[in-house]
């Protein structure tokens, strides 16, 4: 996976539960869980904006690009 979601790390630093974040952001717990586990295929900018606002962070704190070394670069 090339994009890593660091939502669990930020939540731990803020001592916040996913359920509290869900209420404050206005996104269902199920959808935040999908995002947190890295199973989301997309994130709306409005959702990312609200997450950053509530968590007092930057988008780069939540989303991180990690090079996938298992991919063949000649493909």
Coordinates of N, CA and C in Angstrom, one line a residue:
X1 N 0.9 -1.2 0.0 CA 0.0 0.0 0.0 C 0.9 1.2 0.0
X2 N 0.6 2.2 -0.8 CA 1.4 3.4 -1.0 C 1.0 4.5 0.0
X3 N -0.3 4.6 0.3 CA -0.8 5.6 1.2 C -1.2 5.0 2.5
X4 N -0.6 5.5 3.6 CA -0.8 5.0 4.9 C -1.7 6.1 5.7
X5 N -2.7 5.6 6.4 CA -3.5 6.5 7.2 C -3.1 6.4 8.6
X6 N -2.7 7.5 9.2 CA -2.2 7.6 10.6 C -3.2 8.1 11.6
X7 N -4.5 7.9 11.3 CA -5.5 8.4 12.1 C -5.4 7.8 13.6
X8 N -5.1 6.5 13.7 CA -5.0 5.9 15.0 C -3.9 6.6 15.8
X9 N -2.8 6.9 15.2 CA -1.7 7.6 15.9 C -2.1 8.9 16.4
X10 N -2.8 9.7 15.6 CA -3.2 11.0 16.0 C -4.3 11.0 17.1
X11 N -5.2 10.0 17.0 CA -6.2 9.8 18.0 C -5.5 9.5 19.3
X12 N -4.5 8.7 19.3 CA -3.8 8.3 20.6 C -3.1 9.5 21.2
X13 N -2.5 10.3 20.3 CA -1.8 11.6 20.8 C -2.8 12.5 21.4
X14 N -4.0 12.6 20.8 CA -5.0 13.5 21.3 C -5.9 12.9 22.4
X15 N -5.6 11.6 22.7 CA -6.4 10.9 23.8 C -7.9 11.0 23.4
X16 N -8.2 10.7 22.2 CA -9.5 10.8 21.7 C -10.0 9.5 21.2
X17 N -11.2 9.1 21.4 CA -11.7 7.9 20.8 C -12.3 8.1 19.5
X18 N -12.4 7.1 18.7 CA -13.0 7.2 17.4 C -14.5 7.6 17.4
X19 N -15.2 7.2 18.4 CA -16.6 7.6 18.6 C -16.7 9.1 18.8
X20 N -15.8 9.7 19.6 CA -15.9 11.1 19.9 C -15.5 11.9 18.6
X21 N -14.5 11.4 17.8 CA -14.2 12.0 16.6 C -15.3 11.9 15.6
X22 N -16.0 10.8 15.6 CA -17.2 10.6 14.7 C -18.2 11.7 15.0
X23 N -18.5 11.9 16.2 CA -19.5 12.9 16.6 C -19.1 14.3 16.2
X24 N -17.8 14.6 16.5 CA -17.3 16.0 16.3 C -17.2 16.3 14.8
X25 N -16.9 15.3 14.0 CA -16.6 15.5 12.5 C -17.9 15.4 11.8
X26 N -18.9 14.6 12.3 CA -20.1 14.4 11.6 C -20.0 13.3 10.5
X27 N -19.2 12.3 10.8 CA -19.0 11.2 9.9 C -19.3 9.9 10.7
X28 N -20.0 8.9 10.1 CA -20.4 7.8 10.8 C -19.2 7.0 11.4
X29 N -19.4 6.3 12.4 CA -18.3 5.5 13.1 C -17.8 4.5 12.1
X30 N -18.7 3.9 11.3 CA -18.3 2.9 10.4 C -17.4 3.4 9.3
X31 N -17.7 4.6 8.8 CA -16.9 5.2 7.7 C -15.5 5.6 8.3
X32 N -15.5 6.1 9.5 CA -14.2 6.5 10.1 C -13.4 5.2 10.4
X33 N -14.0 4.1 10.7 CA -13.3 2.9 11.0 C -12.7 2.4 9.7
X34 N -13.4 2.5 8.6 CA -12.9 2.1 7.2 C -11.7 2.9 6.9
X35 N -11.8 4.2 7.2 CA -10.6 5.1 6.9 C -9.4 4.7 7.8
X36 N -9.7 4.5 9.1 CA -8.6 4.2 10.0 C -7.9 3.0 9.7
X37 N -8.6 2.0 9.2 CA -8.0 0.7 8.9 C -7.3 0.6 7.6
X38 N -7.4 1.8 6.8 CA -6.8 1.8 5.5 C -7.5 1.2 4.4
X39 N -8.8 0.8 4.6 CA -9.6 0.2 3.6 C -10.4 1.1 2.7
X40 N -10.3 2.4 3.0 CA -11.0 3.4 2.2 C -10.4 3.6 0.9
X41 N -11.2 3.7 -0.1 CA -10.7 3.9 -1.5 C -10.6 5.4 -1.8
X42 N -11.2 6.3 -1.1 CA -11.2 7.7 -1.3 C -11.6 8.5 0.0
X43 N -11.2 9.7 0.0 CA -11.6 10.6 1.1 C -12.0 11.9 0.5
X44 N -13.2 12.4 0.9 CA -13.6 13.7 0.4 C -12.8 14.8 1.1
X45 N -12.5 15.8 0.3 CA -11.7 16.9 0.9 C -12.4 17.6 2.0
X46 N -13.7 17.6 2.0 CA -14.5 18.2 3.1 C -14.3 17.4 4.4
X47 N -14.3 16.1 4.2 CA -14.1 15.2 5.4 C -12.6 15.4 5.9
X48 N -11.7 15.5 5.0 CA -10.3 15.7 5.4 C -10.1 17.0 6.1
X49 N -10.8 18.0 5.6 CA -10.7 19.4 6.2 C -11.3 19.3 7.6
X50 N -12.4 18.7 7.8 CA -13.1 18.6 9.1 C -12.2 17.8 10.1
X51 N -11.6 16.7 9.6 CA -10.7 15.9 10.5 C -9.5 16.8 10.9
X52 N -9.0 17.6 10.0 CA -7.8 18.4 10.4 C -8.3 19.5 11.4
X53 N -9.4 20.0 11.2 CA -10.0 21.1 12.1 C -10.1 20.5 13.5
X54 N -10.8 19.4 13.6 CA -11.1 18.8 14.9 C -9.8 18.3 15.6
X55 N -8.9 17.6 14.8 CA -7.7 17.1 15.4 C -6.6 18.1 15.5
X56 N -6.8 19.3 14.9 CA -5.8 20.3 15.0 C -4.5 19.8 14.4
X57 N -4.6 19.4 13.1 CA -3.4 18.8 12.4 C -3.4 19.2 10.9
X58 N -2.5 18.8 10.2 CA -2.4 19.0 8.8 C -2.7 17.7 8.0
X59 N -3.2 17.8 6.8 CA -3.5 16.6 6.0 C -2.3 15.6 6.0
X60 N -1.1 16.1 5.9 CA 0.1 15.3 5.9 C 0.3 14.5 7.2
X61 N -0.3 15.0 8.3 CA -0.3 14.2 9.5 C -1.2 13.0 9.5
X62 N -2.2 13.0 8.7 CA -3.2 11.9 8.6 C -2.8 11.0 7.5
X63 N -2.4 11.6 6.3 CA -2.0 10.8 5.1 C -0.5 10.8 4.9
X64 N 0.0 9.6 4.7 CA 1.5 9.5 4.5 C 1.7 8.6 3.3
X65 N 2.6 9.0 2.4 CA 3.0 8.2 1.3 C 4.2 7.4 1.7
X66 N 4.1 6.0 1.5 CA 5.2 5.1 1.8 C 5.4 4.3 0.5
X67 N 6.7 4.4 0.0 CA 7.0 3.7 -1.2 C 6.8 2.2 -1.0
X68 N 6.2 1.5 -2.0 CA 6.0 0.1 -1.9 C 7.1 -0.6 -2.6
X69 N 8.0 -1.2 -1.9 CA 9.3 -1.8 -2.5 C 9.0 -3.1 -3.2
X70 N 7.8 -3.7 -3.0 CA 7.5 -4.9 -3.6 C 7.1 -4.8 -5.1
X71 N 6.8 -3.5 -5.5 CA 6.4 -3.3 -6.9 C 7.6 -3.3 -7.8
X72 N 7.4 -3.8 -8.9 CA 8.4 -3.9 -10.0 C 8.5 -2.6 -10.7
X73 N 9.6 -1.8 -10.6 CA 9.6 -0.5 -11.2 C 9.7 -0.6 -12.8
X74 N 10.0 -1.8 -13.3 CA 10.0 -1.9 -14.8 C 8.7 -2.1 -15.4
X75 N 7.7 -2.3 -14.6 CA 6.3 -2.7 -15.1 C 5.6 -1.5 -15.6

